[in-house]
Amino acid sequence: MGSRQQGGRRGRGGSGEGRQQSAGTRRGGAPRAEYGKKAAAGQGRAPRSAGARSKAGNAAGGRPAGGRPAGMYIEGRRAAAEALRTGFPVKCALVAEGEDRDAVLSKLVTDVHAAGIPVLRVPRAELDGLSSHGAHQGIALEVGAFPYAELADVIANAGEGPALVVVLDHVTDAGNFGAIVRSAEVVGAAGVVIASKRAAEVTVATYKTSAGAVMHLPIARVPNIARALEELKGSGFWTVGASEHAEGVCWDAPLSGRIALVMGSEGDGLSRLVLETCDDLTKLPQHGKTESLNVAQAATALCYEWLRQNSR
């Protein structure tokens, strides 16, 4: 693996032996987590009937009267349709009153009924109140806790050949997180790894900013990013950190094969321990006067460089 030293630096851990260099960007392994099993485990509990919910029954902590509804919601027609298509655990669908003449929404509501999900008609103002972006388009799905994957699931999804795993070292902005997940899914990454504390997690905003990508890509939460990188190394991944301290740019970095791309937080970049754990460092070339791209833009560019190198 001596050639891996070009464009970056050799880390203390992981020899990178066993890395397969065959061309292609196949996503191996199993598809996205089986939501039905997660639901059976309690993350997608069956909802009360629509009638029971509609009675301001929210003295027990459901939807507070006159306030923002409790719970987590997927809003918008496209995101709702994706949730139905993937079998995401949904408790109830909230649909704006007086929208019966909207053919697209009516078809979506029919699909919701077909999936056995209760439908509750609510004033449009209630949907406005729960919307994170004001773009609910007349429908919102109340969902259970997001079914995070294990790191082992991400590794299994990578299969045996070339693969990309995006690791986020305490990225905190929900918009950046959602955009990174979207880019990772588009290029065919095997999964995303995030920290379990002091980091952005999957929320209503993430469903929207990722354009539904969180429903298609395993996202694993881990207590220790450096330890997760060591585990990825043990599965044949070469860990490459994005850092302004890198000596070489991504065009010259060896990003083919099995790569764990590590992106640092918005304010501090990569932590010291994570920097020391990475096998290589790389950065984007820069010719303008702006300080740098934000983490989501940089992650997108590096994801596509991985795809380019594996498509040759």
Coordinates of C-alpha atoms in Angstrom, one line a residue:
M1 CA 0.0 0.0 0.0
G2 CA 3.0 2.3 -0.4
S3 CA 1.2 4.2 -3.2
R4 CA -1.4 5.3 -0.6
Q5 CA 1.1 7.7 0.8
Q6 CA 0.9 10.1 -2.1
G7 CA -1.2 13.2 -1.6
G8 CA -1.5 12.8 2.2
R9 CA 0.2 11.2 5.1
R10 CA 0.4 7.7 6.5
G11 CA -1.5 7.2 9.8
R12 CA -0.3 5.1 12.7
G13 CA -3.1 2.6 12.4
G14 CA -4.3 0.4 9.6
S15 CA -2.1 -1.0 6.9
G16 CA -4.8 -0.9 4.3
E17 CA -3.9 -4.4 3.3
G18 CA -6.6 -6.3 1.6
R19 CA -8.1 -3.3 -0.1
Q20 CA -9.6 -4.2 -3.4
Q21 CA -8.8 -2.0 -6.3
S22 CA -11.3 -3.4 -8.9
A23 CA -13.2 -0.7 -10.8
G24 CA -16.8 0.1 -10.2
T25 CA -18.9 1.8 -7.5
R26 CA -21.1 -1.1 -6.5
R27 CA -23.0 -0.8 -3.3
G28 CA -22.8 -4.2 -1.8
G29 CA -24.7 -5.9 0.9
A30 CA -28.2 -5.5 2.1
P31 CA -30.4 -2.6 1.3
R32 CA -31.6 0.0 3.8
A33 CA -32.6 -1.2 7.3
E34 CA -35.8 -3.3 7.4
Y35 CA -38.2 -0.7 8.9
G36 CA -40.9 -3.3 9.5
K37 CA -38.6 -5.1 12.0
K38 CA -37.7 -1.8 13.6
A39 CA -41.4 -1.1 14.0
A40 CA -42.0 -4.4 15.6
A41 CA -39.3 -3.6 18.1
G42 CA -41.2 -0.6 19.2
Q43 CA -39.8 2.2 17.1
G44 CA -42.9 2.4 14.9
R45 CA -45.7 1.7 17.4
A46 CA -49.2 1.3 16.0
P47 CA -51.0 4.6 16.3
R48 CA -54.3 5.2 18.1
S49 CA -57.3 5.5 15.8
A50 CA -57.8 8.8 14.0
G51 CA -61.0 9.3 16.0
A52 CA -59.2 8.9 19.3
R53 CA -56.5 11.3 18.2
S54 CA -58.8 13.9 17.0
K55 CA -60.4 14.4 20.4
A56 CA -57.9 16.8 21.8
G57 CA -56.7 13.8 23.7
N58 CA -53.6 15.3 24.2
A59 CA -53.8 15.8 27.9
A60 CA -51.4 12.8 28.1
G61 CA -48.7 14.6 26.1
G62 CA -49.8 14.2 22.5
R63 CA -50.6 17.3 20.4
P64 CA -50.8 20.3 22.8
A65 CA -53.8 22.5 22.3
G66 CA -52.9 25.8 20.6
G67 CA -49.2 24.8 20.4
R68 CA -46.7 23.1 18.2
P69 CA -47.6 19.4 17.7
A70 CA -45.4 16.9 19.6
G71 CA -43.5 14.2 17.8
M72 CA -41.4 14.0 14.6
Y73 CA -42.9 14.6 11.2
I74 CA -42.0 14.0 7.6
E75 CA -43.5 16.8 5.6
G76 CA -44.1 17.3 1.9
R77 CA -45.5 15.1 -0.8
R78 CA -42.3 13.7 -2.2
A79 CA -40.9 12.8 1.3
A80 CA -44.2 11.2 2.2
A81 CA -44.3 9.2 -0.9
E82 CA -40.7 8.0 -0.3
A83 CA -41.6 7.0 3.2
L84 CA -44.5 4.9 1.9
R85 CA -42.4 3.3 -0.8
T86 CA -39.6 2.3 1.6
G87 CA -41.9 1.0 4.3
F88 CA -40.8 3.6 6.8
P89 CA -42.6 3.3 10.2
V90 CA -45.5 5.8 10.2
K91 CA -47.9 6.4 13.0
C92 CA -50.4 8.7 11.4
A93 CA -50.9 11.0 8.4
L94 CA -52.0 14.6 8.9
V95 CA -53.8 15.9 5.8
A96 CA -55.0 19.5 5.3
E97 CA -58.8 19.9 5.3
G98 CA -60.4 21.1 2.1
E99 CA -57.8 19.6 -0.3
D100 CA -60.0 16.9 -1.8
R101 CA -59.9 18.4 -5.3
D102 CA -56.1 18.2 -5.5
A103 CA -55.6 15.0 -7.6
V104 CA -52.0 14.5 -6.6
L105 CA -52.7 14.8 -2.9
S106 CA -55.8 12.6 -3.2
K107 CA -53.7 9.8 -4.8
L108 CA -51.1 10.1 -2.0
V109 CA -53.9 9.8 0.6
T110 CA -55.2 6.7 -1.1
D111 CA -51.7 5.2 -0.9
V112 CA -51.6 6.1 2.8
H113 CA -55.0 4.3 3.4
A114 CA -53.7 1.3 1.4
A115 CA -50.7 1.1 3.7
G116 CA -53.0 0.8 6.7
I117 CA -52.0 4.2 8.1
P118 CA -54.7 6.3 9.9
V119 CA -55.4 9.6 8.3
L120 CA -56.4 12.6 10.3
R121 CA -57.8 15.7 8.6
V122 CA -56.6 18.9 10.3
P123 CA -56.8 22.6 9.6
R124 CA -54.0 23.8 7.3
A125 CA -52.9 26.1 10.2
E126 CA -51.9 23.0 12.2
L127 CA -49.7 21.8 9.4
D128 CA -48.2 25.3 9.2
G129 CA -47.4 25.1 12.9
L130 CA -45.5 21.8 12.7
S131 CA -43.7 22.6 9.4
S132 CA -40.0 23.2 9.6
H133 CA -39.7 24.9 6.2
G134 CA -43.3 26.0 5.5
A135 CA -43.5 23.5 2.6
H136 CA -45.7 20.7 3.9
Q137 CA -47.8 20.8 0.7
G138 CA -50.9 19.7 2.6
I139 CA -49.5 16.5 4.2
A140 CA -47.2 15.4 7.1
L141 CA -46.5 12.0 8.4
E142 CA -46.0 11.4 12.1
V143 CA -43.2 8.9 12.5
G144 CA -41.5 7.1 15.3
A145 CA -37.9 7.3 16.4
F146 CA -35.5 7.1 13.4
P147 CA -34.1 3.6 13.1
Y148 CA -30.4 4.2 13.2
A149 CA -28.1 1.4 11.9
E150 CA -25.1 -0.2 13.7
L151 CA -21.6 0.3 12.3
A152 CA -21.6 -3.4 11.4
D153 CA -24.7 -2.7 9.2
V154 CA -22.8 0.0 7.3
I155 CA -19.8 -2.3 6.8
A156 CA -22.1 -5.2 5.6
N157 CA -23.7 -2.8 3.2
A158 CA -20.3 -2.0 1.7
G159 CA -19.9 -5.6 0.4
E160 CA -16.5 -6.7 -0.6
G161 CA -15.5 -4.3 -3.4
P162 CA -14.9 -0.6 -3.7
A163 CA -17.1 1.3 -1.3
L164 CA -17.5 4.7 0.4
V165 CA -18.4 5.4 4.0
V166 CA -18.8 9.1 5.0
V167 CA -17.8 9.7 8.7
L168 CA -18.8 13.0 10.3
D169 CA -16.6 14.1 13.2
H170 CA -19.3 16.1 15.2
V171 CA -21.0 18.0 12.4
T172 CA -23.6 20.0 14.3
D173 CA -25.7 21.8 11.7
A174 CA -28.8 19.9 10.6
G175 CA -28.8 21.5 7.1
N176 CA -25.2 20.5 6.5
F177 CA -25.9 17.0 7.9
G178 CA -28.9 16.5 5.6
A179 CA -27.0 17.8 2.5
I180 CA -24.1 15.4 3.2
V181 CA -26.4 12.4 3.5
R182 CA -28.0 13.4 0.2
S183 CA -24.6 13.6 -1.6
A184 CA -23.4 10.4 0.0
E185 CA -26.6 8.5 -1.2
V186 CA -26.5 10.0 -4.7
V187 CA -22.9 8.8 -5.3
G188 CA -23.7 5.3 -4.0
A189 CA -22.1 5.4 -0.5
A190 CA -22.6 2.4 1.7
G191 CA -23.5 4.5 4.7
V192 CA -22.9 7.5 7.0
V193 CA -21.4 7.4 10.5
I194 CA -22.1 10.1 13.1
A195 CA -21.3 10.7 16.7
S196 CA -24.0 9.8 19.3
K197 CA -23.4 13.1 21.2
R198 CA -22.7 16.7 20.3
A199 CA -23.7 16.1 16.7
A200 CA -26.6 16.7 14.4
E201 CA -29.0 13.8 14.2
V202 CA -32.0 12.9 12.1
T203 CA -34.8 15.3 12.7
V204 CA -37.7 16.8 10.7
A205 CA -35.3 19.2 9.1
T206 CA -33.0 16.4 8.0
Y207 CA -35.7 14.6 6.1
K208 CA -36.3 17.8 4.1
T209 CA -32.7 18.8 3.5
S210 CA -31.6 15.3 2.5
A211 CA -34.5 15.1 0.0
G212 CA -35.5 11.8 1.6
A213 CA -32.0 10.3 1.4
V214 CA -32.0 9.4 5.1
M215 CA -34.7 6.7 4.2
H216 CA -32.3 5.0 1.8
L217 CA -28.9 5.0 3.5
P218 CA -27.8 3.3 6.7
I219 CA -26.9 6.0 9.3
A220 CA -24.9 4.7 12.2
R221 CA -24.4 6.5 15.5
V222 CA -21.3 5.6 17.4
P223 CA -19.9 6.8 20.8
N224 CA -16.3 7.2 19.6
I225 CA -15.4 8.3 16.0
A226 CA -11.7 7.3 16.3
R227 CA -12.7 3.8 17.4
A228 CA -15.2 3.6 14.6
L229 CA -12.4 4.5 12.1
E230 CA -10.2 1.7 13.5
E231 CA -13.1 -0.8 13.0
L232 CA -13.5 0.4 9.4
K233 CA -9.8 -0.1 8.9
G234 CA -10.2 -3.6 10.1
S235 CA -12.7 -4.1 7.3
G236 CA -10.3 -3.0 4.6
F237 CA -11.2 0.7 4.5
W238 CA -8.5 3.4 4.0
T239 CA -9.4 6.4 6.2
V240 CA -9.0 9.8 4.5
G241 CA -9.6 13.0 6.5
A242 CA -10.5 16.3 4.9
S243 CA -8.2 18.9 6.4
E244 CA -6.7 22.3 5.6
H245 CA -3.4 20.8 7.0
A246 CA -3.2 18.3 4.2
E247 CA -0.1 18.5 2.0
G248 CA -1.8 17.4 -1.2
V249 CA -5.2 18.0 -3.0
C250 CA -7.9 15.5 -3.7
W251 CA -7.0 15.2 -7.4
D252 CA -3.8 13.5 -6.4
A253 CA -5.0 11.6 -3.4
P254 CA -5.6 7.8 -3.7
L255 CA -9.4 7.7 -3.3
S256 CA -10.1 4.5 -5.2
G257 CA -11.4 1.4 -3.6
R258 CA -12.7 1.2 0.0
I259 CA -12.6 4.7 1.5
A260 CA -13.9 6.1 4.8
L261 CA -14.1 9.8 4.1
V262 CA -13.9 11.8 7.3
M263 CA -15.3 15.3 7.5
G264 CA -14.7 17.6 10.5
S265 CA -17.1 19.9 12.4
E266 CA -18.0 23.3 11.1
G267 CA -16.0 25.2 13.7
D268 CA -13.1 23.0 14.7
G269 CA -12.6 20.7 11.8
L270 CA -11.2 17.2 12.6
S271 CA -10.3 16.6 16.3
R272 CA -6.8 15.7 17.2
L273 CA -7.4 12.1 17.9
V274 CA -9.3 11.6 14.6
L275 CA -6.5 13.4 12.7
E276 CA -4.0 11.0 14.2
T277 CA -6.2 8.0 13.3
C278 CA -6.6 8.9 9.7
D279 CA -4.3 7.1 7.2
D280 CA -4.3 10.1 4.8
L281 CA -5.3 13.8 4.7
T282 CA -6.5 15.6 1.7
K283 CA -8.0 19.0 0.7
L284 CA -9.8 20.7 -2.1
P285 CA -7.7 22.9 -4.5
Q286 CA -8.5 26.6 -3.9
H287 CA -7.7 29.6 -6.1
G288 CA -10.1 32.3 -4.9
K289 CA -10.0 34.6 -1.9
T290 CA -12.9 33.0 0.1
E291 CA -11.6 31.2 3.1
S292 CA -13.1 27.8 2.2
L293 CA -16.3 25.9 1.3
N294 CA -18.6 24.7 4.1
V295 CA -18.5 21.1 5.2
A296 CA -21.5 20.1 3.1
Q297 CA -20.1 21.5 -0.1
A298 CA -16.6 20.1 0.6
A299 CA -18.1 16.6 1.3
T300 CA -20.1 16.7 -1.9
A301 CA -16.9 17.5 -4.0
L302 CA -14.9 14.8 -2.3
C303 CA -17.7 12.2 -2.7
Y304 CA -17.7 12.9 -6.4
E305 CA -13.9 12.7 -6.6
W306 CA -14.2 9.2 -5.0
L307 CA -16.9 8.3 -7.7
R308 CA -14.7 9.7 -10.5
Q309 CA -11.6 7.7 -9.4
N310 CA -13.7 4.5 -9.1
S311 CA -15.3 5.0 -12.5
R312 CA -12.1 5.1 -14.5

